[in-house]
mmCIF file of C-alpha atoms and ligand atoms in Angstrom:
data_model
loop_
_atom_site.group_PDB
_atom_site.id
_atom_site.type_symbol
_atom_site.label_atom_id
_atom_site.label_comp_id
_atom_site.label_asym_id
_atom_site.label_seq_id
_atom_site.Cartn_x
_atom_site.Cartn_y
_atom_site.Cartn_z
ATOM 1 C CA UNK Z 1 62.466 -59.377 39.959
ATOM 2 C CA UNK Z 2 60.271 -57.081 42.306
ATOM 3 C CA UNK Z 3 60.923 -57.991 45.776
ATOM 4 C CA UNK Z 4 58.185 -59.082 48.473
ATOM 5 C CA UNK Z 5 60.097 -57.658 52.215
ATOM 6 C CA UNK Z 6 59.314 -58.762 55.669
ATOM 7 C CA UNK Z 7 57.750 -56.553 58.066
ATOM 8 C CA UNK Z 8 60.807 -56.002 59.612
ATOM 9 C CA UNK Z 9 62.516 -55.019 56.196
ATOM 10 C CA UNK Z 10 60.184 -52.674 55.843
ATOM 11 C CA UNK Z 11 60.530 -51.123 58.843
ATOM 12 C CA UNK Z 12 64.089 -50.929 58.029
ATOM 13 C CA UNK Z 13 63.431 -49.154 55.160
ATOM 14 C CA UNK Z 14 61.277 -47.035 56.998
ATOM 15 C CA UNK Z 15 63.943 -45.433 58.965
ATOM 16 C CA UNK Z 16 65.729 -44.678 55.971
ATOM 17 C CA UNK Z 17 63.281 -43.334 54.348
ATOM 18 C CA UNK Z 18 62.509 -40.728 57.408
ATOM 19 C CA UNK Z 19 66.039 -39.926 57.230
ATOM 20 C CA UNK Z 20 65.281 -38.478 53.763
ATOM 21 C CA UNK Z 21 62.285 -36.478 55.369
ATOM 22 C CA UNK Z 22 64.159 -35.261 57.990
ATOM 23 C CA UNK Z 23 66.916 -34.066 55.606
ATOM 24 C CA UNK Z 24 64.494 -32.606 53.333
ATOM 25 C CA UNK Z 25 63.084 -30.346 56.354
ATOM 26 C CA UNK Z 26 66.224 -29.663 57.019
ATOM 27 C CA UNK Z 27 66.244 -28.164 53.750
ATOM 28 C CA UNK Z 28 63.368 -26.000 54.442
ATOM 29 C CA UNK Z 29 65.164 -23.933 56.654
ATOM 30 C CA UNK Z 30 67.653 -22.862 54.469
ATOM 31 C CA UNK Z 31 66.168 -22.203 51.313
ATOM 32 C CA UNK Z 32 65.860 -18.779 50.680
ATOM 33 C CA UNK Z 33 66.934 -15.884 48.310
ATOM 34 C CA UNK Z 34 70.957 -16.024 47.880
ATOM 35 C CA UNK Z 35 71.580 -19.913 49.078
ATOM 36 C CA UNK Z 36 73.266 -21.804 46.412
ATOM 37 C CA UNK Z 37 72.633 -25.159 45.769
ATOM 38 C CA UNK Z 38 76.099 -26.328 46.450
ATOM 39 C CA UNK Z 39 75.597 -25.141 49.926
ATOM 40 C CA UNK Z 40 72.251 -26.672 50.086
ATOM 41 C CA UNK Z 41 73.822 -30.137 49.320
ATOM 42 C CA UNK Z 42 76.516 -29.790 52.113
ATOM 43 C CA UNK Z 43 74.110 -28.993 54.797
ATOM 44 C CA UNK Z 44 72.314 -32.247 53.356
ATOM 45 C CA UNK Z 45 75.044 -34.632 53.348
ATOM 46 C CA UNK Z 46 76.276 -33.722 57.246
ATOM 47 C CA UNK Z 47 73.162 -33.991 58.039
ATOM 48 C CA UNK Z 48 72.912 -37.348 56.433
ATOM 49 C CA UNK Z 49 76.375 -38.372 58.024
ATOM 50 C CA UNK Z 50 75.654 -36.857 61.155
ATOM 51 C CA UNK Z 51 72.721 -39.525 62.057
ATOM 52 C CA UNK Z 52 74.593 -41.953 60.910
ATOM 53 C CA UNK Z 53 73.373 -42.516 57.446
ATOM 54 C CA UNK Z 54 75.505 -42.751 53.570
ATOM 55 C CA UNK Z 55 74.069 -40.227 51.161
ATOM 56 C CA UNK Z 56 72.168 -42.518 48.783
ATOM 57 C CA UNK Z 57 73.029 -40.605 45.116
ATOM 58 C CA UNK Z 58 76.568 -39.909 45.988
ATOM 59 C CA UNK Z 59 78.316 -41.777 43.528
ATOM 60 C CA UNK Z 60 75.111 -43.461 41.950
ATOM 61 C CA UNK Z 61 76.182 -44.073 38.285
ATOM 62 C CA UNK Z 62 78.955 -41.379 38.834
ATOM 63 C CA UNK Z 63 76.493 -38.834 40.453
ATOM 64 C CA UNK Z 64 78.960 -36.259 41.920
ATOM 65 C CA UNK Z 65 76.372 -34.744 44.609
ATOM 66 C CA UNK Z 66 73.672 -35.794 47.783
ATOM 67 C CA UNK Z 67 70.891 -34.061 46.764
ATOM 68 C CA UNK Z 68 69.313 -33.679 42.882
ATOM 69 C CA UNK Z 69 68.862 -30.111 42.825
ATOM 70 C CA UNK Z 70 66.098 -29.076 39.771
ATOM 71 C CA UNK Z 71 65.269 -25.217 39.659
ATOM 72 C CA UNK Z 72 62.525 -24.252 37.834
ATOM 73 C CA UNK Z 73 62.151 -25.776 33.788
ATOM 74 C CA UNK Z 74 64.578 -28.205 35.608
ATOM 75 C CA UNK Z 75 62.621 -31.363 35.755
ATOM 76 C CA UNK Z 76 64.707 -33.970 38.226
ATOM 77 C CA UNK Z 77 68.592 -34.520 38.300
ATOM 78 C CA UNK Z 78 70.459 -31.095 38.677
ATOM 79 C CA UNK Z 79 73.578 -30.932 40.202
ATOM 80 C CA UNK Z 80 74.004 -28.587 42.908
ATOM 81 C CA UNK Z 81 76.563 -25.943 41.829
ATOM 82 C CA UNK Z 82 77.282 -22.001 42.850
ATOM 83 C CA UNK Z 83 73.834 -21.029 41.293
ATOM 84 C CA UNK Z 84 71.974 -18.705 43.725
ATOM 85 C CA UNK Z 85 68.974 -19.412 44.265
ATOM 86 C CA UNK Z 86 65.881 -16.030 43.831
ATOM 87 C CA UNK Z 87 62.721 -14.944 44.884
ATOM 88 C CA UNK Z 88 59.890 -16.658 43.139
ATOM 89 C CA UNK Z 89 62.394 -19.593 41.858
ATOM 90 C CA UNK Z 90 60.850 -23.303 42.652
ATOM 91 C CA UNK Z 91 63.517 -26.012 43.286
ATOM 92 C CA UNK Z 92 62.771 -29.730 43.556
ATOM 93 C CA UNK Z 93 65.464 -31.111 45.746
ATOM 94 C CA UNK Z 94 65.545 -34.894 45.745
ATOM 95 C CA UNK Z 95 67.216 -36.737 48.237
ATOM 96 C CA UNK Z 96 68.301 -40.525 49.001
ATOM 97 C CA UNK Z 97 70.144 -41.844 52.090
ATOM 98 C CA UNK Z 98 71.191 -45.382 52.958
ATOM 99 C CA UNK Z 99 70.989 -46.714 56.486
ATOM 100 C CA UNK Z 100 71.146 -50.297 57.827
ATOM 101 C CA UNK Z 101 72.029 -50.886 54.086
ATOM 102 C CA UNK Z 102 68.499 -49.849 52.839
ATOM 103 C CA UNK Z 103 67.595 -46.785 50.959
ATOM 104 C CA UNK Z 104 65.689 -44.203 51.710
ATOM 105 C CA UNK Z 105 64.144 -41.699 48.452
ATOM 106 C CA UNK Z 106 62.155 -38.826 48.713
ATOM 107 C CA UNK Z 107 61.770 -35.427 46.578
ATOM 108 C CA UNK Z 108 60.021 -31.994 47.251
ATOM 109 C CA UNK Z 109 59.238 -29.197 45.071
ATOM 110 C CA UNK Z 110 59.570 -26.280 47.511
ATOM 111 C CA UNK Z 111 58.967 -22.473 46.692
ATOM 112 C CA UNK Z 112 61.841 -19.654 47.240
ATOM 113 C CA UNK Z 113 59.527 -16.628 48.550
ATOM 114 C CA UNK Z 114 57.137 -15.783 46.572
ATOM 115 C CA UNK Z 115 55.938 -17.353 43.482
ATOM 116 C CA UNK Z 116 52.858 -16.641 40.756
ATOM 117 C CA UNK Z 117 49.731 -18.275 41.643
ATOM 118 C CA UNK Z 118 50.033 -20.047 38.294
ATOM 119 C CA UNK Z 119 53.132 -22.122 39.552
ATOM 120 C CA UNK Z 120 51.646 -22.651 42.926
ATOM 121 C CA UNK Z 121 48.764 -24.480 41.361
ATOM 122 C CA UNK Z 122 51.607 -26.540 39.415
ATOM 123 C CA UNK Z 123 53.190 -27.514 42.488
ATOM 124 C CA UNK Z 124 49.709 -28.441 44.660
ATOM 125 C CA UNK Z 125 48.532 -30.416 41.727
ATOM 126 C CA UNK Z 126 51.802 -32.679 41.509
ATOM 127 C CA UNK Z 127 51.607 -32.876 45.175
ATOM 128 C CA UNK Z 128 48.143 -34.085 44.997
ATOM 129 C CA UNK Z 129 48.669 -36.023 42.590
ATOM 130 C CA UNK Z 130 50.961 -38.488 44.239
ATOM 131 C CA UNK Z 131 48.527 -39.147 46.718
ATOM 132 C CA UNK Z 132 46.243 -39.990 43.965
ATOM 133 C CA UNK Z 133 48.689 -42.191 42.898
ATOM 134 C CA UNK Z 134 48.777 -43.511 46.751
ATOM 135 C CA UNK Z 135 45.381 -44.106 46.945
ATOM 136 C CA UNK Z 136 45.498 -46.377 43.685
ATOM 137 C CA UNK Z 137 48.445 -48.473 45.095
ATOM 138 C CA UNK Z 138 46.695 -51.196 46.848
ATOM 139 C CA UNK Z 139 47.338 -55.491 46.790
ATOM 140 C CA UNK Z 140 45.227 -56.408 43.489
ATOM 141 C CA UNK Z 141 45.686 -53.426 41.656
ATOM 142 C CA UNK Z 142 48.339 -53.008 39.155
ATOM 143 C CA UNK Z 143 50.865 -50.407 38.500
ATOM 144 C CA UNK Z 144 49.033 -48.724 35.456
ATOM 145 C CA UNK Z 145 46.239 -48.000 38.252
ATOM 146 C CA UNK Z 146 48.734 -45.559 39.619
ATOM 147 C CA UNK Z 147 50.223 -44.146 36.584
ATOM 148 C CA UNK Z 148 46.220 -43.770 35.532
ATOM 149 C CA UNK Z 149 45.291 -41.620 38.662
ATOM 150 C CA UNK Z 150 48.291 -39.161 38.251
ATOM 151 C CA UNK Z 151 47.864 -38.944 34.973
ATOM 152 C CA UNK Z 152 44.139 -38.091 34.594
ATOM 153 C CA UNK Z 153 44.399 -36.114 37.766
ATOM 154 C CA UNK Z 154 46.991 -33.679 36.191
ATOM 155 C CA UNK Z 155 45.527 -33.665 32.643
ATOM 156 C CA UNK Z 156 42.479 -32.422 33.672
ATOM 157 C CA UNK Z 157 43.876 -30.090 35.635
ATOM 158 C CA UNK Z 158 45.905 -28.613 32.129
ATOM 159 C CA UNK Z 159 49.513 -30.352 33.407
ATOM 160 C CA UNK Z 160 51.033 -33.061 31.129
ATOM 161 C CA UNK Z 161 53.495 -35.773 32.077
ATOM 162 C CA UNK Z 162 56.750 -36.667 32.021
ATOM 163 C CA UNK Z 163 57.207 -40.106 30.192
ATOM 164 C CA UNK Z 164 60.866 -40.981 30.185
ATOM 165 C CA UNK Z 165 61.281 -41.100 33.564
ATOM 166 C CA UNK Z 166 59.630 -42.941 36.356
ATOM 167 C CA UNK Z 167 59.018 -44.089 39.997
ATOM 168 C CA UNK Z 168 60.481 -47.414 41.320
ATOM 169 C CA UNK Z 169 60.866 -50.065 43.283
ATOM 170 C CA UNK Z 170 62.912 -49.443 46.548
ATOM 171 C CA UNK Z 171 65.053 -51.397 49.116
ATOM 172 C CA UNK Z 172 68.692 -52.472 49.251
ATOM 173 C CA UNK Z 173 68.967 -50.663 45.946
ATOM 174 C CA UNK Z 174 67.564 -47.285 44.645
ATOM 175 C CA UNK Z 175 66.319 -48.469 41.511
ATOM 176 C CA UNK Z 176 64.512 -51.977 41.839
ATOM 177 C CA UNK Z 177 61.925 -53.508 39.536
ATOM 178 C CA UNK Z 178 59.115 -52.526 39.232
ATOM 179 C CA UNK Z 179 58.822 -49.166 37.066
ATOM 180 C CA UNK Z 180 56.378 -46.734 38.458
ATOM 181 C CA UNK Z 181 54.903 -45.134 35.516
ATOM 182 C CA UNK Z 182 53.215 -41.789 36.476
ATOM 183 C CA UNK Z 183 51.072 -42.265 33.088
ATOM 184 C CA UNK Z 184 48.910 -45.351 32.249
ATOM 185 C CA UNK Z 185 45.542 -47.615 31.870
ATOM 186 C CA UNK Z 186 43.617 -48.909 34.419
ATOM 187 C CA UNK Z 187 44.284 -52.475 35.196
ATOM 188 C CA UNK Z 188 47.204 -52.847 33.024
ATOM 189 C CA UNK Z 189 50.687 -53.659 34.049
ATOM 190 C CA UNK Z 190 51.997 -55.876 37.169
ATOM 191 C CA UNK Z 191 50.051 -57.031 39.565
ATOM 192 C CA UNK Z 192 50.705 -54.812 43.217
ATOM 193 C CA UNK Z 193 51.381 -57.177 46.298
ATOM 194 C CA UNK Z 194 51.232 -56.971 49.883
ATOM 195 C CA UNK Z 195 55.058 -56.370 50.971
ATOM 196 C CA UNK Z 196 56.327 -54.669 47.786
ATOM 197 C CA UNK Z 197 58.175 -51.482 48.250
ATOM 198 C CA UNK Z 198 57.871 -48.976 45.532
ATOM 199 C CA UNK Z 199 58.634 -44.669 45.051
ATOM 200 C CA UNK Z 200 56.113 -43.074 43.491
ATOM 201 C CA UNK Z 201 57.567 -39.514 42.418
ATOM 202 C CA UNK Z 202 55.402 -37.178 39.618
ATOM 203 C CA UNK Z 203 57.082 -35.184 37.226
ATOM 204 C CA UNK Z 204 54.629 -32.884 35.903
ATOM 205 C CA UNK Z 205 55.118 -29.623 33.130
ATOM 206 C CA UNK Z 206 53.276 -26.857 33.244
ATOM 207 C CA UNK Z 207 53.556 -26.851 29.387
ATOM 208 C CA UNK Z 208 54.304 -29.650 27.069
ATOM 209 C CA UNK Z 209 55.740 -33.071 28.515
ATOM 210 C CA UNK Z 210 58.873 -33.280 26.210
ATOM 211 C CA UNK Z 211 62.016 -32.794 28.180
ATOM 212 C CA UNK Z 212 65.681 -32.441 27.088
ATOM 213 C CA UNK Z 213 69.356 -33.812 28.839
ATOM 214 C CA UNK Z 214 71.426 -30.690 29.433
ATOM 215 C CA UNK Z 215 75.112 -30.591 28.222
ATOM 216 C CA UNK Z 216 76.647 -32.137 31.786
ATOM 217 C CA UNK Z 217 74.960 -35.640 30.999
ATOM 218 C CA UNK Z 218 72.532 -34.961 34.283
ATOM 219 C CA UNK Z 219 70.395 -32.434 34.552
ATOM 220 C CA UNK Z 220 66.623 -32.761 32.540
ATOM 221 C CA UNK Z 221 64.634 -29.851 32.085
ATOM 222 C CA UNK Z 222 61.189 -29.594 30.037
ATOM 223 C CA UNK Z 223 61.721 -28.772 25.767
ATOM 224 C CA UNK Z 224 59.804 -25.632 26.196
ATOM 225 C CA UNK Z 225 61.814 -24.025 29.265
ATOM 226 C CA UNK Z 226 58.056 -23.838 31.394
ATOM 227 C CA UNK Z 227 58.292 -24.929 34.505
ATOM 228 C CA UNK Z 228 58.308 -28.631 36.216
ATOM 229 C CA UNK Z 229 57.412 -30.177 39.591
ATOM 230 C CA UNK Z 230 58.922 -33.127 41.372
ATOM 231 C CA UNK Z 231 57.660 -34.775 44.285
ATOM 232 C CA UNK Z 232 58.457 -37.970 45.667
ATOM 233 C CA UNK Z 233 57.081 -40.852 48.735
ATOM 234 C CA UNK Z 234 58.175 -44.427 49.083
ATOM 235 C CA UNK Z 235 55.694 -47.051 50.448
ATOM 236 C CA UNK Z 236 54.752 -50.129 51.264
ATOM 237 C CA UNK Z 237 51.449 -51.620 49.611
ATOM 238 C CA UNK Z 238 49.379 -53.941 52.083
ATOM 239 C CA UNK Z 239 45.739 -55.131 51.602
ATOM 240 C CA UNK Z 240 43.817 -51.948 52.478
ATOM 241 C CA UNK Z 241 45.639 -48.308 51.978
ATOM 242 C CA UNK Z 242 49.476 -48.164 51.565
ATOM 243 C CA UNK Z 243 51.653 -47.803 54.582
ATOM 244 C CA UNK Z 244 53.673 -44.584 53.398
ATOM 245 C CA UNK Z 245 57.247 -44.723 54.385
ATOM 246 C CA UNK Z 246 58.457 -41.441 53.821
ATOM 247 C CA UNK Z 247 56.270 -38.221 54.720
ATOM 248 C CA UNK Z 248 55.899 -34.494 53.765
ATOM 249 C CA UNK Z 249 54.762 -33.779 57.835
ATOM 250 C CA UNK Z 250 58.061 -32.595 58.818
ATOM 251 C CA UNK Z 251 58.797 -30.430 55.617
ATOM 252 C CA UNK Z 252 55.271 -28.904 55.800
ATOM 253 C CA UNK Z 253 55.763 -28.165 59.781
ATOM 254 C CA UNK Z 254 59.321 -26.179 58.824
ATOM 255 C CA UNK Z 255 57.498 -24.363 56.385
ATOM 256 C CA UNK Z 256 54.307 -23.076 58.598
ATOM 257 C CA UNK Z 257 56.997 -21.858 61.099
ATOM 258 C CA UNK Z 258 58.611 -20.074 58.374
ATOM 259 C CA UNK Z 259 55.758 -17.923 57.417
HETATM 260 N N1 MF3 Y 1 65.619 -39.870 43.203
HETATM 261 C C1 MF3 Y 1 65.987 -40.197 41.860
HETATM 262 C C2 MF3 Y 1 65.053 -41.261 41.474
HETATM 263 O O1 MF3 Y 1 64.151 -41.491 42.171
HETATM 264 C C3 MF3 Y 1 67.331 -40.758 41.803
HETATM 265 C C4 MF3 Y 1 68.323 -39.853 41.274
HETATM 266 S S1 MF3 Y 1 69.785 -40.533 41.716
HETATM 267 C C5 MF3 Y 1 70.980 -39.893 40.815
HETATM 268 O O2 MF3 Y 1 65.175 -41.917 40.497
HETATM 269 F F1 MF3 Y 1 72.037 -40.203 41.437
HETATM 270 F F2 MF3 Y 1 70.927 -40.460 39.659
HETATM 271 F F3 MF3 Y 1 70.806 -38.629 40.699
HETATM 272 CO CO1 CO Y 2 63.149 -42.151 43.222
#
């Protein structure tokens, strides 16, 4: 059943939720040529800890790790391990904290140095097209109105989408009804209602949209080995535009004063 939260739930889950985008800025500063992903993810979970907060995916299902690390044809759910990280890699790291006993879930596709124009253009397309996806999450719409904009924005564009895997509700638990498809039809699918909380969070392939499970159960990565990018916001939908819970400001600041 999709839940309808109070104003002060969501305000709740707001805090979580910047948790996450704090975290994930956090992250900014240390990605870079040579960092592994294991040390990525213990910088992540003190920092989690440290404000007070439980890493959300740490024991999810048996998830061994704080952070989903995808590099990459990597698509969402790598673990974090002693792979180094190199110039012109991209790495989605995806991150979920609980505070207050609400969740917070947010992913970024970040660059390591330098990367081909081509891949750029993947990553500010999925980017954009989450707040495509934003714009199309309003009360009286319905979920395929959001699945529709990211999916025609990103087809036209050349991208395809990932279908097995999709955005979510969001509250006490990670995963709560409803699914947020990032492909569908225009004014098909549940109804959107003031007070529901829901992650919207593209997957989109540079090359075809069939992915594969890797051997350790986890990690997905695209059939063709191209490349994949991953980003995710929570939000709450009111009457007019959403009120987005999570934000990319504080990732996006890092990274100007890195350049
Ligand atoms: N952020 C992922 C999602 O939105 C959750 C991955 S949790 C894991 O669905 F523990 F399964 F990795
Ligand atoms: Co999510």
């Amino acid at each position: 059943m999709t839940q309808i939260r109070t104003a002060a739930e969501i305000e709740l889950i707001r805090k979580s939720n910047l948790l996450v985008s704090e975290t994930l800025a956090e992250m900014a500063k240390w990605i870079k040529p040579g960092v592994t992903t294991e040390q990525l993810d213990k910088i992540a979970e003190e920092f989690i800890r440290d404000a007070g907060g439980i890493p959300g995916f740490l024991g999810y299902q048996g998830y061994p790790k704080t952070l989903c690390t995808s590099v990459n044809s990597q698509v969402v759910h790598g673990i974090p391990s002693a792979l180094a990280l190199k110039e012109g890699d991209i790495i989605s790291i995806d991150c979920g904290a609980i505070l207050n006993e609400y969740y917070g879930d947010s992913a970024y596709t970040f660059a390591v140095g330098e990367i081909k124009p081509e891949v750029k253009r993947l990553l500010e397309t999925t980017r954009e097209s989450l707040f495509k996806g934003i714009e199309a999450a309003v009360a009286g719409n319905r979920i395929g109105d959001i699945g529709f904009a990211i999916q025609s924005y990103c087809e036209e564009r050349g991208y395809s989408v990932v279908r097995e895997l999709v955005g979510h509700g969001l509250g006490t638990k990670l995963h709560e009804a409803p699914e947020v498809p990032n492909y569908g039809r225009k004014g098909r699918g549940p109804k959107l209602q003031e007070g529901m909380v829901i992650c919207i969070e593209p997957m989109i392939n540079m090359g075809r949209k069939s992915i594969i499970q890797e051997a350790d159960g986890w990690t997905i990565r695209t059939s063709d080995n191209k490349p994949s990018a991953h980003f995710e916001l929570a939000i709450a939908i009111q009457k007019e535009e959403a009120d987005v819970l999570s934000t990319f400001e504080y990732i996006e600041k890092e990274l100007k004063n890195i350049e």
